[in-house]
Coordinates of C-alpha atoms in Angstrom, one line a residue:
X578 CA -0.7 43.7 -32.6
X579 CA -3.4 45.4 -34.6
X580 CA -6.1 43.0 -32.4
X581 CA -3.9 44.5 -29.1
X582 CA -3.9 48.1 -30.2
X583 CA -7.9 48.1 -30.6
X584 CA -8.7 46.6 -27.5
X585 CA -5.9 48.7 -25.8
X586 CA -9.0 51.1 -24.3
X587 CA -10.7 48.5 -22.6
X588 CA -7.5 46.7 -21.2
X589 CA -6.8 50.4 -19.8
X590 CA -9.9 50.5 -17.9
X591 CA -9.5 46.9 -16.6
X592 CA -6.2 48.0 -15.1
X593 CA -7.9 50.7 -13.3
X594 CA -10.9 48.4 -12.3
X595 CA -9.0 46.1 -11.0
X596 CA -6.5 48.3 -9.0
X597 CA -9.3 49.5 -7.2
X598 CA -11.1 45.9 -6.5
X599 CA -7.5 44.5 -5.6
X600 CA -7.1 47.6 -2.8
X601 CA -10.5 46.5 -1.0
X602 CA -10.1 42.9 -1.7
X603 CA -7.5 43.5 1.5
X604 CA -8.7 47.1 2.7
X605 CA -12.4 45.4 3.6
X606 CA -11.3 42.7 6.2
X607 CA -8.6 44.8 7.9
X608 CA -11.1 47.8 8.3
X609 CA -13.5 45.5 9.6
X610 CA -11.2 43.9 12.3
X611 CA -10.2 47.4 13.0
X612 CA -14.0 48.2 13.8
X613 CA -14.3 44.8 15.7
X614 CA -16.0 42.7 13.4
X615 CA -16.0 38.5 14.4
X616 CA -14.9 36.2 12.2
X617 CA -18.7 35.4 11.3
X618 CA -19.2 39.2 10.3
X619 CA -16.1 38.9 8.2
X620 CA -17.2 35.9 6.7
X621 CA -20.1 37.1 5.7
X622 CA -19.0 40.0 3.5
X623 CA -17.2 37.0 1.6
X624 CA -20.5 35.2 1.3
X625 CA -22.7 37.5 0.2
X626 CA -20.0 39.1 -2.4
X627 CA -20.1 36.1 -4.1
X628 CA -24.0 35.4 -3.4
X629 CA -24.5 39.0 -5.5
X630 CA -21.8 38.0 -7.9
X631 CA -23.7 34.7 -8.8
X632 CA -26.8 36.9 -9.3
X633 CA -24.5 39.5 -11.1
X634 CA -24.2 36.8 -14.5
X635 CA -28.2 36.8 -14.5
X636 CA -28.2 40.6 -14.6
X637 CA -25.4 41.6 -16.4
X638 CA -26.2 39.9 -19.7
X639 CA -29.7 41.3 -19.7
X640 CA -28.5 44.4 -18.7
X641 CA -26.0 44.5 -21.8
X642 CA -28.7 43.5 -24.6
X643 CA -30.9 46.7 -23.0
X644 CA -28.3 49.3 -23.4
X645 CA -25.0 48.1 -24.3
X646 CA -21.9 47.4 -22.9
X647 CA -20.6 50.5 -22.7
X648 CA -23.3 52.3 -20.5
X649 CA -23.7 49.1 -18.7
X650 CA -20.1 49.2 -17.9
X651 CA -20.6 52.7 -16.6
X652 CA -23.4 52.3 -14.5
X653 CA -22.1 49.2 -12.6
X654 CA -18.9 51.1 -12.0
X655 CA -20.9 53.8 -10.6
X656 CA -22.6 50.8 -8.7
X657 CA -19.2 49.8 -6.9
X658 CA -18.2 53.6 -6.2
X659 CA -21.8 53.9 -4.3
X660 CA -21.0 50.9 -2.2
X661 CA -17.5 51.5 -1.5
X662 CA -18.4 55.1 -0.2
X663 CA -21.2 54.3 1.7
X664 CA -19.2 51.5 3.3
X665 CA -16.3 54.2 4.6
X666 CA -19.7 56.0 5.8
X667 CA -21.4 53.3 7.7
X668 CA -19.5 50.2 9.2
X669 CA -21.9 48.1 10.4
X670 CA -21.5 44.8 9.3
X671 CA -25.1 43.4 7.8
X672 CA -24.9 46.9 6.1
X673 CA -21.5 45.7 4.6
X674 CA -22.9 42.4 3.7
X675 CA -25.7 44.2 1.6
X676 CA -22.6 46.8 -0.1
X677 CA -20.5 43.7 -1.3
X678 CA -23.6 42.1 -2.2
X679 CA -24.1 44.9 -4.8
X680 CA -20.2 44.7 -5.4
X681 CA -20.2 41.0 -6.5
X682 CA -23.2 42.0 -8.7
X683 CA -21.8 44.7 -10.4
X684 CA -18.3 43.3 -11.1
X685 CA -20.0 40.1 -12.3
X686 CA -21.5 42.1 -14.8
X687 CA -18.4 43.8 -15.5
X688 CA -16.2 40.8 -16.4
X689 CA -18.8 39.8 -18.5
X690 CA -18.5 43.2 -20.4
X691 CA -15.1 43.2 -20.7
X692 CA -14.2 39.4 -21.4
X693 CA -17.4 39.3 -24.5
X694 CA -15.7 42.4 -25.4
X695 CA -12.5 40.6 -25.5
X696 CA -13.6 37.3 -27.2
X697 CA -15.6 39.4 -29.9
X698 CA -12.1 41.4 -31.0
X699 CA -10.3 38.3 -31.0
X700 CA -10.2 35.7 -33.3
X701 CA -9.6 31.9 -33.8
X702 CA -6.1 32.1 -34.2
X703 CA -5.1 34.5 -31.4
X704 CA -7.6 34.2 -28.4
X705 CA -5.3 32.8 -26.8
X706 CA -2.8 35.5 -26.6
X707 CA -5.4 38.1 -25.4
X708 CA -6.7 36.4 -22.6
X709 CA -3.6 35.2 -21.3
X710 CA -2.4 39.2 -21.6
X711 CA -5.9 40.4 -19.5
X712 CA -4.9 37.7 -17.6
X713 CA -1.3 38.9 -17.0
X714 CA -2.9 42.5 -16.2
X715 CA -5.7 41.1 -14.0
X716 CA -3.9 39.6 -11.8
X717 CA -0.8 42.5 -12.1
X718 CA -3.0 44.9 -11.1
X719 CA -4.8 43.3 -8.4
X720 CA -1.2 42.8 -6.8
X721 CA -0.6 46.5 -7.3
X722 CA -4.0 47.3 -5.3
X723 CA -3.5 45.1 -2.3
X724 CA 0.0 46.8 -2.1
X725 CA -1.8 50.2 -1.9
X726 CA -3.1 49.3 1.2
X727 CA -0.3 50.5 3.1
X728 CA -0.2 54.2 2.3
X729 CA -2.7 55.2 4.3
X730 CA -4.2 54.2 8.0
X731 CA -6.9 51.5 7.0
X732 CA -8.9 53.5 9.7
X733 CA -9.5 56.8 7.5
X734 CA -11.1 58.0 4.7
X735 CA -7.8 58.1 2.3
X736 CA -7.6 54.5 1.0
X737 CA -11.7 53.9 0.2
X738 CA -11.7 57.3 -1.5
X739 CA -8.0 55.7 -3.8
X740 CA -10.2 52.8 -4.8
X741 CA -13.0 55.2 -5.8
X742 CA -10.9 57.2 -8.1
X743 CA -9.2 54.2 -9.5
X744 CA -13.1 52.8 -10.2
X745 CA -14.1 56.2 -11.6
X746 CA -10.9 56.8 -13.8
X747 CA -12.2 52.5 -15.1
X748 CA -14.8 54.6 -17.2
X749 CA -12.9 57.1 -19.1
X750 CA -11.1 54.7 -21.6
X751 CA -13.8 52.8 -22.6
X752 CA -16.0 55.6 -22.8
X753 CA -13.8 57.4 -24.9
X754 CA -13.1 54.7 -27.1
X755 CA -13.9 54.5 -30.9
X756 CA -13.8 50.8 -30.8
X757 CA -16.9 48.8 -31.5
X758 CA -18.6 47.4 -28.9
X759 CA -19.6 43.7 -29.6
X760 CA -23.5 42.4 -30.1
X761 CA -24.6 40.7 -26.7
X762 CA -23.9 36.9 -26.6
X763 CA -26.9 34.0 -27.3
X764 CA -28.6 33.0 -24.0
X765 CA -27.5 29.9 -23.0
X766 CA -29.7 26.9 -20.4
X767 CA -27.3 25.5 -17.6
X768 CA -27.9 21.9 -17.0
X769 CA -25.4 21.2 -14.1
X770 CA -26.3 17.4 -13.7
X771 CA -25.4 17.0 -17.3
X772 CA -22.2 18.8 -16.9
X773 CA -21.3 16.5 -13.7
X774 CA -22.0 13.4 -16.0
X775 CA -19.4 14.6 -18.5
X776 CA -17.0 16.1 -16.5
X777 CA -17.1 15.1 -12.5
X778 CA -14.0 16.1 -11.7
X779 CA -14.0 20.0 -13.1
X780 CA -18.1 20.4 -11.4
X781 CA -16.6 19.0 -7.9
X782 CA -13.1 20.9 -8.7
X783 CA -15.3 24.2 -9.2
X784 CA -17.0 23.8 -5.6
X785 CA -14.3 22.7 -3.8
X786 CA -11.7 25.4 -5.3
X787 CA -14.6 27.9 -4.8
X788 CA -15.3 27.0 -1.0
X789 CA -11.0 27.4 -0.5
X790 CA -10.8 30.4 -2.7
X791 CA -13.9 31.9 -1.5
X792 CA -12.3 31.7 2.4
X793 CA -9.0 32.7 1.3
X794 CA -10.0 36.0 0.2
X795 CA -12.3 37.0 2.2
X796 CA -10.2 35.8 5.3
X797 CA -6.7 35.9 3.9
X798 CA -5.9 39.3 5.0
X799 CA -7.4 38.7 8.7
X800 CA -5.1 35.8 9.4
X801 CA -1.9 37.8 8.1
X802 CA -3.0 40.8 9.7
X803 CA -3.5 38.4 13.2
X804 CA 0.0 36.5 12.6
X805 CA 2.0 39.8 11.7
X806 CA 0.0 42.7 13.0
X807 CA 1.8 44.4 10.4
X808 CA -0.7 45.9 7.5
X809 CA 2.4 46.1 5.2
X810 CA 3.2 42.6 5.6
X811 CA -0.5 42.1 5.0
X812 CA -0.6 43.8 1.4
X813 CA 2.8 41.8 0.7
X814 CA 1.2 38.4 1.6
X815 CA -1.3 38.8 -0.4
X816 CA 0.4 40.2 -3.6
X817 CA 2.8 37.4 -3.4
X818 CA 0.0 34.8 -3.4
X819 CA -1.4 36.7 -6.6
X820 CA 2.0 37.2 -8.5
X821 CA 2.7 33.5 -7.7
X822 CA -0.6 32.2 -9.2
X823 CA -0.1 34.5 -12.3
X824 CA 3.3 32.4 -12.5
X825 CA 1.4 29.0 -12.2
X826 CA -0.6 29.2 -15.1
X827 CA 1.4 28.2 -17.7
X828 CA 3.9 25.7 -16.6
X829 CA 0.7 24.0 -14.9
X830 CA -1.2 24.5 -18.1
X831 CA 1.2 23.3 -20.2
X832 CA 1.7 20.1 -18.5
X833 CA -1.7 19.3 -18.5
X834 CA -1.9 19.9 -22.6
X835 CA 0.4 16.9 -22.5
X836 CA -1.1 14.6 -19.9
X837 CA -4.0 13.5 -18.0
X838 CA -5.0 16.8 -16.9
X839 CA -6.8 15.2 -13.7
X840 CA -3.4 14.1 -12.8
X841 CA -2.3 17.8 -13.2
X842 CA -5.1 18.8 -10.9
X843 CA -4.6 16.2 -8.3
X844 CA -1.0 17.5 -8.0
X845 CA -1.7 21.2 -7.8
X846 CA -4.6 20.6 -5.2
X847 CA -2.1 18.3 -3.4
X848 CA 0.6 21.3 -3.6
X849 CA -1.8 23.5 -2.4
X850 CA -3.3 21.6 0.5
X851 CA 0.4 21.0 1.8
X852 CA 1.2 24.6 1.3
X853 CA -1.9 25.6 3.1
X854 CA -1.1 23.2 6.3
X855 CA 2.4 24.7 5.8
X856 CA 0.7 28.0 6.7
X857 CA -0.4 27.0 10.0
X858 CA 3.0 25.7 11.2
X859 CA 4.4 28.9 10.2
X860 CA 2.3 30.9 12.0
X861 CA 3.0 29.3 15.5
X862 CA 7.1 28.4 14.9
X863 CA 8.1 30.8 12.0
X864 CA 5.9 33.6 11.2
X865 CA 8.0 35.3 8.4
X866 CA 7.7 31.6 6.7
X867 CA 4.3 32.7 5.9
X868 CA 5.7 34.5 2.9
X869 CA 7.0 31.3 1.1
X870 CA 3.7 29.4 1.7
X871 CA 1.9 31.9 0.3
X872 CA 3.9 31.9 -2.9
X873 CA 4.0 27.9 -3.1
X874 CA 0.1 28.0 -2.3
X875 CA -0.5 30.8 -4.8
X876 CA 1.4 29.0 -7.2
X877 CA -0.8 25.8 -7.0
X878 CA -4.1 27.0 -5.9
X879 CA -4.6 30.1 -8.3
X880 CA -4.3 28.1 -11.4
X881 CA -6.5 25.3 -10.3
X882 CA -10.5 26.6 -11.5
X883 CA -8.7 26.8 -14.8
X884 CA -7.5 23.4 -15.4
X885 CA -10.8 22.4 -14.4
X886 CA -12.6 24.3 -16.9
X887 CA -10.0 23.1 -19.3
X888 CA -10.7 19.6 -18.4
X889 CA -14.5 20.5 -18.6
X890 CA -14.0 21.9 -22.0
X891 CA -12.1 18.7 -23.2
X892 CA -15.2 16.6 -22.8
X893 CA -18.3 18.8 -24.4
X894 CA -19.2 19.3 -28.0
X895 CA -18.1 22.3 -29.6
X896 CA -21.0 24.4 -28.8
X897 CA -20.9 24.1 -25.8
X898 CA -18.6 25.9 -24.6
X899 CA -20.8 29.1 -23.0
X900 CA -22.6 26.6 -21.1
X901 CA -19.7 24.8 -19.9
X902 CA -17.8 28.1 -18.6
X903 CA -21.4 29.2 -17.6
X904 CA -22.1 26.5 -15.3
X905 CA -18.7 26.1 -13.9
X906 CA -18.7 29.6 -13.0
X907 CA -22.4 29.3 -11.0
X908 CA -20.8 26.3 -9.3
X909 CA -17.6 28.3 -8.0
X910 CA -19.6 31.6 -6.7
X911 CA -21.7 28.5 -4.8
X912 CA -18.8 27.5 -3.5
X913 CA -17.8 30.8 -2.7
X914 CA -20.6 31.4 -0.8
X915 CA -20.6 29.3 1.6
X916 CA -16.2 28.5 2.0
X917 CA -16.3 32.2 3.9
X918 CA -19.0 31.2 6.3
X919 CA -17.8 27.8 7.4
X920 CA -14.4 29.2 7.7
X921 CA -15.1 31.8 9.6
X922 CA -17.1 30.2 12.1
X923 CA -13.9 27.8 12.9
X924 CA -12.1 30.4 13.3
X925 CA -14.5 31.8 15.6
X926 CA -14.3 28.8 17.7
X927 CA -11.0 27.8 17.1
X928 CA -8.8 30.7 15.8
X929 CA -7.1 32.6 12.8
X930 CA -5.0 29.7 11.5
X931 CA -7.9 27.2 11.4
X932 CA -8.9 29.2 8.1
X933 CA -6.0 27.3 6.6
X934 CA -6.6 24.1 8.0
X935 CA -10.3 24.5 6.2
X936 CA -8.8 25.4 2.9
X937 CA -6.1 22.5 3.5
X938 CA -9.3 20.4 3.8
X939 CA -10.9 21.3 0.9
X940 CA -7.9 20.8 -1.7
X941 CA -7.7 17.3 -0.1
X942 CA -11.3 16.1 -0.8
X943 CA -10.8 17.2 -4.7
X944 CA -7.2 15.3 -4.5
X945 CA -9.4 11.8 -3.2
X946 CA -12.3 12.7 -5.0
X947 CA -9.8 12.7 -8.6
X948 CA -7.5 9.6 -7.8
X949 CA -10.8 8.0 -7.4
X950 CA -11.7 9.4 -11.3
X951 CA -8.6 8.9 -12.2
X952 CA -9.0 4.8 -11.6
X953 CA -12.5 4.9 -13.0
X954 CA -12.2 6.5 -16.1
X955 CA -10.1 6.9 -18.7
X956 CA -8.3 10.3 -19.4
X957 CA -9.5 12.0 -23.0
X958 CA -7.3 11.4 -26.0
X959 CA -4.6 13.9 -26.7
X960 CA -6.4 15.1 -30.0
X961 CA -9.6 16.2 -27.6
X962 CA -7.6 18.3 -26.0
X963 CA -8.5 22.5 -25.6
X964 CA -5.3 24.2 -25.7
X965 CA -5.0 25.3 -21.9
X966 CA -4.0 29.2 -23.6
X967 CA -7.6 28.8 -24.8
X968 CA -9.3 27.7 -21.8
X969 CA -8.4 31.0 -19.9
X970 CA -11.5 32.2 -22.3
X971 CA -14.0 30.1 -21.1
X972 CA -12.9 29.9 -17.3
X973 CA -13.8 33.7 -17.8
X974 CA -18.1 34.9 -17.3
X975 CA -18.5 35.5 -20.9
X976 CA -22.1 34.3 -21.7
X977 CA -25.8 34.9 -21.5
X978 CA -27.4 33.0 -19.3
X979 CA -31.3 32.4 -19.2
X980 CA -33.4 33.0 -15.6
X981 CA -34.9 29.5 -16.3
X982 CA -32.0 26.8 -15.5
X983 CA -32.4 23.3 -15.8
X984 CA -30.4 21.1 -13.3
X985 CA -30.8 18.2 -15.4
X986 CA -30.5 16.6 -19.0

């Protein structure tokens, strides 16, 4: 409690940072459908917010050691507020692309203030605990966000200046606080062929789950809004995909403390890929079963970049931990960059409930590509194991990452 009560500051400005992100994580595509953005255009806002968001845990770290986390935290708030009002001023779409470019940067930066800020008050004993509670309120207040979109026409000015105020108000906890901020993290090298060789089943996982997340959303929202026309219906598709994967976690991550965990992501990739094609058979002979896919896909999907890093974190020595998270988290964003841009051009071609055939897709691959692991290798001892509760740390961006990264051993 005492570990809660001094960290109760920051989680306060998470829940207002978040609340904002989780309103234009559905506000962005729905304005930009309403300006007539393609598919492509819309794609491309995923892209390149997860392009500046892999560049974002370069910068942030470097940022942090030159004048703390606090004032970094408040001038990459201020960075997001800039964007977001500039994009309710201007919506053309490369101009977009360049905003959530400088979005994915600066909340890169942020999570890596807030979780090294989290691991530094926690200790051995109850880590655990506190990053299962910021995960609780991450993904509690996203769903709260995305409802927000329905107050207001997504054509005004009301709902871009509710996510700046939510950003703004971010900044007053943990600028008020008397809590101590933590000393910035030791740099860390990525070598990504070395994590492949120990873990090939978390470093394909992390693509894969990137390229489906990555498309889902950016293009989540767009497919709703095309199925239901509805914006209200839109918000609640969404939030129920969210509260469903918050749901997830533990049962999943339970179950894979006591077995095979690539047997635990095979099934949830398999869950998810089913749920996903479910989505598409909705659409054209039940709309309103779009609802109940989203929560069964939520449930699987959501939880999945986790039990990889868990199952990456099972295999490497016990300092490696920042690199393993590190390079897990580069692989993701890749992934994230470019599951937007290949979905949206099928859709393009093809239309809105294509996206989910794409995501379907890419959950299969990871469930061949780990039955194939699964027969090769052998699955690590029980007594290897990372508690799952612990993992949520390092599937988090806490770590300093070094400009010169070596792909190799």
């Amino acid at each position: 409690m005492k570990t809660i009560l001094s960290i109760s500051a920051l989680l306060a400005s998470v829940a207002f940072l978040l609340m904002g992100h989780g309103l234009l994580l559905t506000l962005l595509p729905l304005r930009g459908v309403a300006e007539g953005f393609s598919s492509g255009q819309l794609g491309g806002l995923g892209a390149f917010y997860f392009l500046g968001f892999a560049f974002g845990t370069v910068v942030g770290p470097h940022a942090i050691g030159r004048v703390g986390h606090i004032r970094t935290f408040a001038a990459m708030v201020a960075l997001v507020c800039l964007a977001v009002l500039a994009q309710s001023l201007l919506t053309v779409p490369v101009f977009w692309w360049l905003t959530r470019a400088m979005t994915g940067l600066a909340l890169a930066a942020l999570y890596i203030v807030i979780e090294s800020w989290l691991n530094a008050a926690a200790t051995n004993e109850n880590r655990g605990m506190v990053f299962s509670i910021y995960t609780v309120i991450n993904l509690g207040v996203i769903t709260i966000g995305q409802l927000l979109t329905s107050t207001a026409d997504i054509e005004g000015f009301t709902l871009f200046a509710v996510a700046t105020m939510l950003l703004v108000a971010s900044t007053i906890p943990v600028s008020l606080s008397q809590s101590q901020a933590p000393a910035p993290a030791r740099a860390v090298k990525l070598r990504l062929g070395y994590l492949f060789r120990l873990s090939p089943v978390a470093v394909f996982g992390a693509v894969a789950i990137g390229a489906a997340n990555g498309a889902f959303w950016t293009l989540g929202p767009v497919f709703a809004q095309s199925e239901t026309g509805d914006v209200t219906l839109v918000a609640i598709f969404m939030s129920v995909t969210v509260l469903a994967g918050a749901i997830g976690q533990l049962p999943l991550g339970w179950l894979s403390d006591h077995t095979d965990r690539r047997k635990v992501i095979l099934l949830a990739s398999m869950g998810a890929a089913v749920a996903a094609a479910g989505h598409v058979l909705a659409a054209r002979y039940w709309q309103v079963g779009i609802l109940p896919c989203a929560a069964v896909f939520g449930l699987f999907a959501l939880p999945l970049y986790a039990l990889c890093a868990a199952h990456l974190n099972d295999n490497v020595e016990d300092d490696g931990f920042i690199e393993a998270s590190s390079g897990l988290l580069l692989l993701y964003a890749g992934g994230a960059v470019a599951g937007p841009l290949i979905a949206s051009a099928a859709m393009s071609r093809f239309g809105a409930d294509v996206l989910f055939l794409f995501i379907s897709t890419m959950h299969l691959t990871l469930v061949v590509f780990a039955a194939i692991r699964i027969c090769w290798r052998k699955p690590v001892a029980k007594d290897d194991k990372v508690a799952f509760a612990d993992t949520l740390v390092s599937a988090s961006t806490v770590a300093n990452i070094e400009h010169r990264t070596e792909v190799t051993e």
